[in-house]
């Protein structure tokens, strides 16, 4: 990992650092805290928990903008126009920002779970990379004359994850194995469309994100299978039961089966839950 700007905020443990990063409404501070905490944790310069840790907030800190609206109110635009590409990058920045907080939340919220320290190694690497992704996308927006906050966004990602706040196995099913895995399905075609329009810089940002997201889904799959083995549950069946109980809607085909399988998420997990599969029954 590369060093990053050191935030001035003091913290006493990994859980404390993750909580402070989630709380921060300053997005430069949030991403710097996430990356600094990841570095210090991997160097074993932090304890996991401390009695001085602040309480975990119900919602992450956010700046005044963007305005949060219902998902259907976020319009779609053609990628063949500059406003359309900016709209896509803005939506992507919002996804990556939520991903930073979700990776930090799984660390802070479940810091008392009986799991190996390598669980937190994996999720802090995810948090570090999600912070990198947000910065990459925001920098690209600025190069195009825009910035994060210029357009409305929706709160669906955080709401979907918040429903699993009391169940680590369910959280793993919903966040990495549904929400992150969806990125493996859609990002390759978005890269191609960006290249078709001549926006090579944005396509290159999408490639960095795609390559890292494979690892994020793999972290989720590894620990989901670990917990299922400990609970003597069949992973695919447990995934389907947890998704039906904790996720609204159906999983959308088409799926990038190859990338999903490389990350440890085989079709036996998700095929029976897809809208395409169910519509043909």
GROMACS .gro file of C-alpha atoms in nm:
model
  281
    1UNK     CA    1   0.000   0.000   0.000
    2UNK     CA    2   0.108   0.357  -0.064
    3UNK     CA    3   0.123   0.615   0.211
    4UNK     CA    4  -0.146   0.880   0.203
    5UNK     CA    5  -0.211   1.220   0.354
    6UNK     CA    6  -0.216   1.186   0.732
    7UNK     CA    7  -0.543   1.319   0.882
    8UNK     CA    8  -0.525   1.528   1.197
    9UNK     CA    9  -0.805   1.333   1.368
   10UNK     CA   10  -0.676   1.113   1.652
   11UNK     CA   11  -0.795   0.757   1.698
   12UNK     CA   12  -0.706   0.478   1.939
   13UNK     CA   13  -0.798   0.159   1.752
   14UNK     CA   14  -0.909   0.023   1.416
   15UNK     CA   15  -1.273   0.034   1.524
   16UNK     CA   16  -1.227   0.393   1.641
   17UNK     CA   17  -1.060   0.500   1.317
   18UNK     CA   18  -1.326   0.334   1.104
   19UNK     CA   19  -1.601   0.499   1.307
   20UNK     CA   20  -1.444   0.844   1.280
   21UNK     CA   21  -1.408   0.800   0.904
   22UNK     CA   22  -1.773   0.698   0.872
   23UNK     CA   23  -1.879   1.001   1.079
   24UNK     CA   24  -1.678   1.253   0.875
   25UNK     CA   25  -1.873   1.473   0.636
   26UNK     CA   26  -1.547   1.603   0.486
   27UNK     CA   27  -1.483   1.360   0.203
   28UNK     CA   28  -1.110   1.432   0.183
   29UNK     CA   29  -1.083   1.359   0.554
   30UNK     CA   30  -1.302   1.047   0.524
   31UNK     CA   31  -1.090   0.891   0.250
   32UNK     CA   32  -0.763   0.992   0.420
   33UNK     CA   33  -0.878   0.839   0.749
   34UNK     CA   34  -0.982   0.518   0.575
   35UNK     CA   35  -0.648   0.481   0.401
   36UNK     CA   36  -0.438   0.579   0.703
   37UNK     CA   37  -0.628   0.333   0.924
   38UNK     CA   38  -0.573   0.058   0.665
   39UNK     CA   39  -0.200   0.128   0.653
   40UNK     CA   40  -0.160   0.134   1.029
   41UNK     CA   41  -0.368  -0.179   1.075
   42UNK     CA   42  -0.168  -0.373   0.815
   43UNK     CA   43   0.152  -0.258   0.985
   44UNK     CA   44   0.004  -0.385   1.315
   45UNK     CA   45   0.027  -0.041   1.471
   46UNK     CA   46  -0.337  -0.043   1.586
   47UNK     CA   47  -0.536  -0.255   1.827
   48UNK     CA   48  -0.871  -0.381   1.705
   49UNK     CA   49  -1.082  -0.213   1.974
   50UNK     CA   50  -1.048   0.044   2.252
   51UNK     CA   51  -1.276   0.157   2.537
   52UNK     CA   52  -1.228   0.510   2.397
   53UNK     CA   53  -1.392   0.426   2.062
   54UNK     CA   54  -1.683   0.659   1.969
   55UNK     CA   55  -2.027   0.507   1.908
   56UNK     CA   56  -2.106   0.400   1.554
   57UNK     CA   57  -2.353   0.638   1.381
   58UNK     CA   58  -2.673   0.520   1.213
   59UNK     CA   59  -2.575   0.708   0.898
   60UNK     CA   60  -2.242   0.813   0.747
   61UNK     CA   61  -2.135   1.174   0.744
   62UNK     CA   62  -2.209   1.354   0.419
   63UNK     CA   63  -2.165   1.705   0.278
   64UNK     CA   64  -2.473   1.917   0.204
   65UNK     CA   65  -2.474   1.797  -0.157
   66UNK     CA   66  -2.569   1.585  -0.343
   67UNK     CA   67  -2.939   1.599  -0.275
   68UNK     CA   68  -3.070   1.248  -0.202
   69UNK     CA   69  -3.378   1.152  -0.404
   70UNK     CA   70  -3.570   0.828  -0.476
   71UNK     CA   71  -3.385   0.596  -0.720
   72UNK     CA   72  -3.639   0.654  -0.998
   73UNK     CA   73  -3.576   1.029  -0.980
   74UNK     CA   74  -3.213   0.984  -1.090
   75UNK     CA   75  -3.239   1.015  -1.466
   76UNK     CA   76  -3.037   0.824  -1.725
   77UNK     CA   77  -2.846   0.992  -2.008
   78UNK     CA   78  -2.662   0.875  -2.316
   79UNK     CA   79  -2.292   0.809  -2.272
   80UNK     CA   80  -2.239   0.956  -2.619
   81UNK     CA   81  -2.283   1.304  -2.473
   82UNK     CA   82  -2.056   1.483  -2.224
   83UNK     CA   83  -2.346   1.543  -1.978
   84UNK     CA   84  -2.426   1.171  -2.001
   85UNK     CA   85  -2.070   1.067  -1.920
   86UNK     CA   86  -2.059   1.315  -1.633
   87UNK     CA   87  -2.388   1.174  -1.500
   88UNK     CA   88  -2.250   0.820  -1.510
   89UNK     CA   89  -1.928   0.923  -1.334
   90UNK     CA   90  -2.128   1.112  -1.072
   91UNK     CA   91  -2.339   0.803  -1.004
   92UNK     CA   92  -2.022   0.597  -0.986
   93UNK     CA   93  -1.861   0.840  -0.741
   94UNK     CA   94  -2.168   0.807  -0.520
   95UNK     CA   95  -2.145   0.428  -0.533
   96UNK     CA   96  -1.776   0.434  -0.444
   97UNK     CA   97  -1.833   0.675  -0.155
   98UNK     CA   98  -2.097   0.443  -0.013
   99UNK     CA   99  -1.858   0.154  -0.065
  100UNK     CA  100  -1.596   0.330   0.151
  101UNK     CA  101  -1.843   0.365   0.435
  102UNK     CA  102  -1.977   0.011   0.395
  103UNK     CA  103  -1.629  -0.142   0.413
  104UNK     CA  104  -1.554   0.066   0.722
  105UNK     CA  105  -1.892  -0.021   0.873
  106UNK     CA  106  -1.836  -0.396   0.845
  107UNK     CA  107  -1.509  -0.349   1.036
  108UNK     CA  108  -1.644  -0.119   1.307
  109UNK     CA  109  -1.985  -0.283   1.350
  110UNK     CA  110  -1.856  -0.638   1.370
  111UNK     CA  111  -1.530  -0.575   1.558
  112UNK     CA  112  -1.651  -0.794   1.845
  113UNK     CA  113  -1.739  -1.092   1.623
  114UNK     CA  114  -1.535  -1.411   1.678
  115UNK     CA  115  -1.349  -1.396   1.347
  116UNK     CA  116  -0.973  -1.406   1.272
  117UNK     CA  117  -0.779  -1.080   1.243
  118UNK     CA  118  -0.733  -1.161   0.875
  119UNK     CA  119  -1.104  -1.079   0.833
  120UNK     CA  120  -1.022  -0.718   0.916
  121UNK     CA  121  -0.711  -0.730   0.696
  122UNK     CA  122  -0.932  -0.805   0.399
  123UNK     CA  123  -1.193  -0.542   0.468
  124UNK     CA  124  -0.944  -0.266   0.539
  125UNK     CA  125  -0.778  -0.340   0.205
  126UNK     CA  126  -1.124  -0.303   0.051
  127UNK     CA  127  -1.177   0.028   0.235
  128UNK     CA  128  -0.836   0.155   0.116
  129UNK     CA  129  -0.918   0.070  -0.246
  130UNK     CA  130  -1.272   0.211  -0.233
  131UNK     CA  131  -1.127   0.541  -0.108
  132UNK     CA  132  -0.883   0.530  -0.402
  133UNK     CA  133  -1.174   0.468  -0.641
  134UNK     CA  134  -1.375   0.761  -0.508
  135UNK     CA  135  -1.080   0.994  -0.550
  136UNK     CA  136  -1.010   0.868  -0.904
  137UNK     CA  137  -1.369   0.924  -1.013
  138UNK     CA  138  -1.393   1.262  -0.845
  139UNK     CA  139  -1.068   1.373  -1.008
  140UNK     CA  140  -1.205   1.267  -1.346
  141UNK     CA  141  -1.529   1.459  -1.283
  142UNK     CA  142  -1.325   1.769  -1.206
  143UNK     CA  143  -1.124   1.725  -1.527
  144UNK     CA  144  -1.457   1.729  -1.713
  145UNK     CA  145  -1.568   2.051  -1.541
  146UNK     CA  146  -1.796   1.893  -1.280
  147UNK     CA  147  -1.770   1.768  -0.921
  148UNK     CA  148  -1.932   1.525  -0.685
  149UNK     CA  149  -2.247   1.684  -0.546
  150UNK     CA  150  -2.348   1.857  -0.868
  151UNK     CA  151  -2.632   1.609  -0.934
  152UNK     CA  152  -2.892   1.431  -0.723
  153UNK     CA  153  -2.816   1.079  -0.599
  154UNK     CA  154  -3.012   0.806  -0.423
  155UNK     CA  155  -2.964   0.635  -0.087
  156UNK     CA  156  -3.050   0.281  -0.192
  157UNK     CA  157  -2.706   0.132  -0.127
  158UNK     CA  158  -2.685   0.242   0.235
  159UNK     CA  159  -3.047   0.143   0.301
  160UNK     CA  160  -2.990  -0.205   0.156
  161UNK     CA  161  -2.688  -0.258   0.377
  162UNK     CA  162  -2.841  -0.105   0.690
  163UNK     CA  163  -3.106  -0.378   0.696
  164UNK     CA  164  -2.828  -0.628   0.776
  165UNK     CA  165  -2.669  -0.431   1.060
  166UNK     CA  166  -2.729  -0.709   1.314
  167UNK     CA  167  -2.621  -1.009   1.106
  168UNK     CA  168  -2.269  -1.045   0.966
  169UNK     CA  169  -2.354  -1.337   0.738
  170UNK     CA  170  -2.646  -1.142   0.590
  171UNK     CA  171  -2.427  -0.833   0.549
  172UNK     CA  172  -2.175  -1.036   0.349
  173UNK     CA  173  -2.452  -1.177   0.132
  174UNK     CA  174  -2.599  -0.836   0.051
  175UNK     CA  175  -2.296  -0.606   0.018
  176UNK     CA  176  -2.009  -0.791  -0.151
  177UNK     CA  177  -2.208  -1.078  -0.303
  178UNK     CA  178  -2.493  -0.869  -0.447
  179UNK     CA  179  -2.400  -0.502  -0.460
  180UNK     CA  180  -2.029  -0.541  -0.539
  181UNK     CA  181  -2.086  -0.838  -0.768
  182UNK     CA  182  -2.322  -0.626  -0.975
  183UNK     CA  183  -2.025  -0.409  -1.065
  184UNK     CA  184  -1.856  -0.713  -1.222
  185UNK     CA  185  -2.161  -0.754  -1.446
  186UNK     CA  186  -2.197  -0.398  -1.574
  187UNK     CA  187  -1.852  -0.239  -1.568
  188UNK     CA  188  -1.695  -0.413  -1.871
  189UNK     CA  189  -1.966  -0.286  -2.107
  190UNK     CA  190  -1.941   0.063  -1.958
  191UNK     CA  191  -1.566   0.057  -2.022
  192UNK     CA  192  -1.630  -0.037  -2.385
  193UNK     CA  193  -1.887   0.240  -2.429
  194UNK     CA  194  -1.650   0.498  -2.282
  195UNK     CA  195  -1.378   0.389  -2.523
  196UNK     CA  196  -1.622   0.406  -2.815
  197UNK     CA  197  -1.689   0.771  -2.732
  198UNK     CA  198  -1.315   0.843  -2.716
  199UNK     CA  199  -1.317   0.900  -2.339
  200UNK     CA  200  -1.014   0.679  -2.275
  201UNK     CA  201  -0.936   0.848  -1.940
  202UNK     CA  202  -1.275   0.755  -1.793
  203UNK     CA  203  -1.249   0.403  -1.934
  204UNK     CA  204  -0.911   0.364  -1.764
  205UNK     CA  205  -1.065   0.467  -1.430
  206UNK     CA  206  -1.338   0.207  -1.479
  207UNK     CA  207  -1.075  -0.059  -1.548
  208UNK     CA  208  -0.894   0.014  -1.220
  209UNK     CA  209  -1.224  -0.017  -1.035
  210UNK     CA  210  -1.323  -0.339  -1.214
  211UNK     CA  211  -0.990  -0.508  -1.145
  212UNK     CA  212  -1.006  -0.420  -0.774
  213UNK     CA  213  -1.374  -0.516  -0.737
  214UNK     CA  214  -1.297  -0.876  -0.828
  215UNK     CA  215  -1.086  -0.889  -0.513
  216UNK     CA  216  -1.361  -0.728  -0.308
  217UNK     CA  217  -1.616  -0.989  -0.411
  218UNK     CA  218  -1.354  -1.256  -0.336
  219UNK     CA  219  -1.310  -1.120   0.018
  220UNK     CA  220  -1.685  -1.136   0.066
  221UNK     CA  221  -1.714  -1.488  -0.075
  222UNK     CA  222  -1.423  -1.615   0.136
  223UNK     CA  223  -1.570  -1.497   0.462
  224UNK     CA  224  -1.927  -1.588   0.371
  225UNK     CA  225  -1.812  -1.944   0.309
  226UNK     CA  226  -1.610  -1.936   0.633
  227UNK     CA  227  -1.916  -1.840   0.839
  228UNK     CA  228  -2.138  -2.093   0.661
  229UNK     CA  229  -1.886  -2.370   0.731
  230UNK     CA  230  -1.875  -2.270   1.098
  231UNK     CA  231  -2.255  -2.272   1.111
  232UNK     CA  232  -2.268  -2.600   0.910
  233UNK     CA  233  -2.481  -2.439   0.638
  234UNK     CA  234  -2.468  -2.494   0.265
  235UNK     CA  235  -2.329  -2.164   0.127
  236UNK     CA  236  -2.548  -2.142  -0.184
  237UNK     CA  237  -2.867  -2.227   0.007
  238UNK     CA  238  -2.775  -1.989   0.291
  239UNK     CA  239  -2.709  -1.711   0.039
  240UNK     CA  240  -3.049  -1.758  -0.124
  241UNK     CA  241  -3.231  -1.763   0.210
  242UNK     CA  242  -3.050  -1.449   0.332
  243UNK     CA  243  -3.110  -1.260   0.010
  244UNK     CA  244  -3.482  -1.338   0.016
  245UNK     CA  245  -3.501  -1.220   0.377
  246UNK     CA  246  -3.283  -0.909   0.351
  247UNK     CA  247  -3.281  -0.777  -0.006
  248UNK     CA  248  -3.569  -0.613  -0.188
  249UNK     CA  249  -3.619  -0.704  -0.551
  250UNK     CA  250  -3.458  -0.966  -0.770
  251UNK     CA  251  -3.105  -1.004  -0.898
  252UNK     CA  252  -3.067  -0.869  -1.249
  253UNK     CA  253  -2.925  -1.070  -1.537
  254UNK     CA  254  -2.705  -1.083  -1.740
  255UNK     CA  255  -2.430  -1.200  -1.508
  256UNK     CA  256  -2.055  -1.199  -1.563
  257UNK     CA  257  -2.029  -1.566  -1.470
  258UNK     CA  258  -1.655  -1.588  -1.537
  259UNK     CA  259  -1.554  -1.293  -1.317
  260UNK     CA  260  -1.798  -1.400  -1.046
  261UNK     CA  261  -1.662  -1.754  -1.046
  262UNK     CA  262  -1.305  -1.625  -1.026
  263UNK     CA  263  -1.412  -1.443  -0.709
  264UNK     CA  264  -1.567  -1.757  -0.562
  265UNK     CA  265  -1.929  -1.677  -0.646
  266UNK     CA  266  -2.057  -1.961  -0.863
  267UNK     CA  267  -2.392  -1.964  -1.052
  268UNK     CA  268  -2.542  -2.202  -0.795
  269UNK     CA  269  -2.557  -1.903  -0.561
  270UNK     CA  270  -2.751  -1.654  -0.769
  271UNK     CA  271  -2.915  -1.807  -1.078
  272UNK     CA  272  -3.235  -1.910  -0.901
  273UNK     CA  273  -3.275  -1.555  -0.766
  274UNK     CA  274  -3.246  -1.373  -1.099
  275UNK     CA  275  -3.537  -1.184  -1.255
  276UNK     CA  276  -3.474  -1.363  -1.586
  277UNK     CA  277  -3.493  -1.704  -1.422
  278UNK     CA  278  -3.804  -1.622  -1.222
  279UNK     CA  279  -3.986  -1.463  -1.513
  280UNK     CA  280  -3.959  -1.784  -1.713
  281UNK     CA  281  -4.102  -2.005  -1.437
   0.00000   0.00000   0.00000
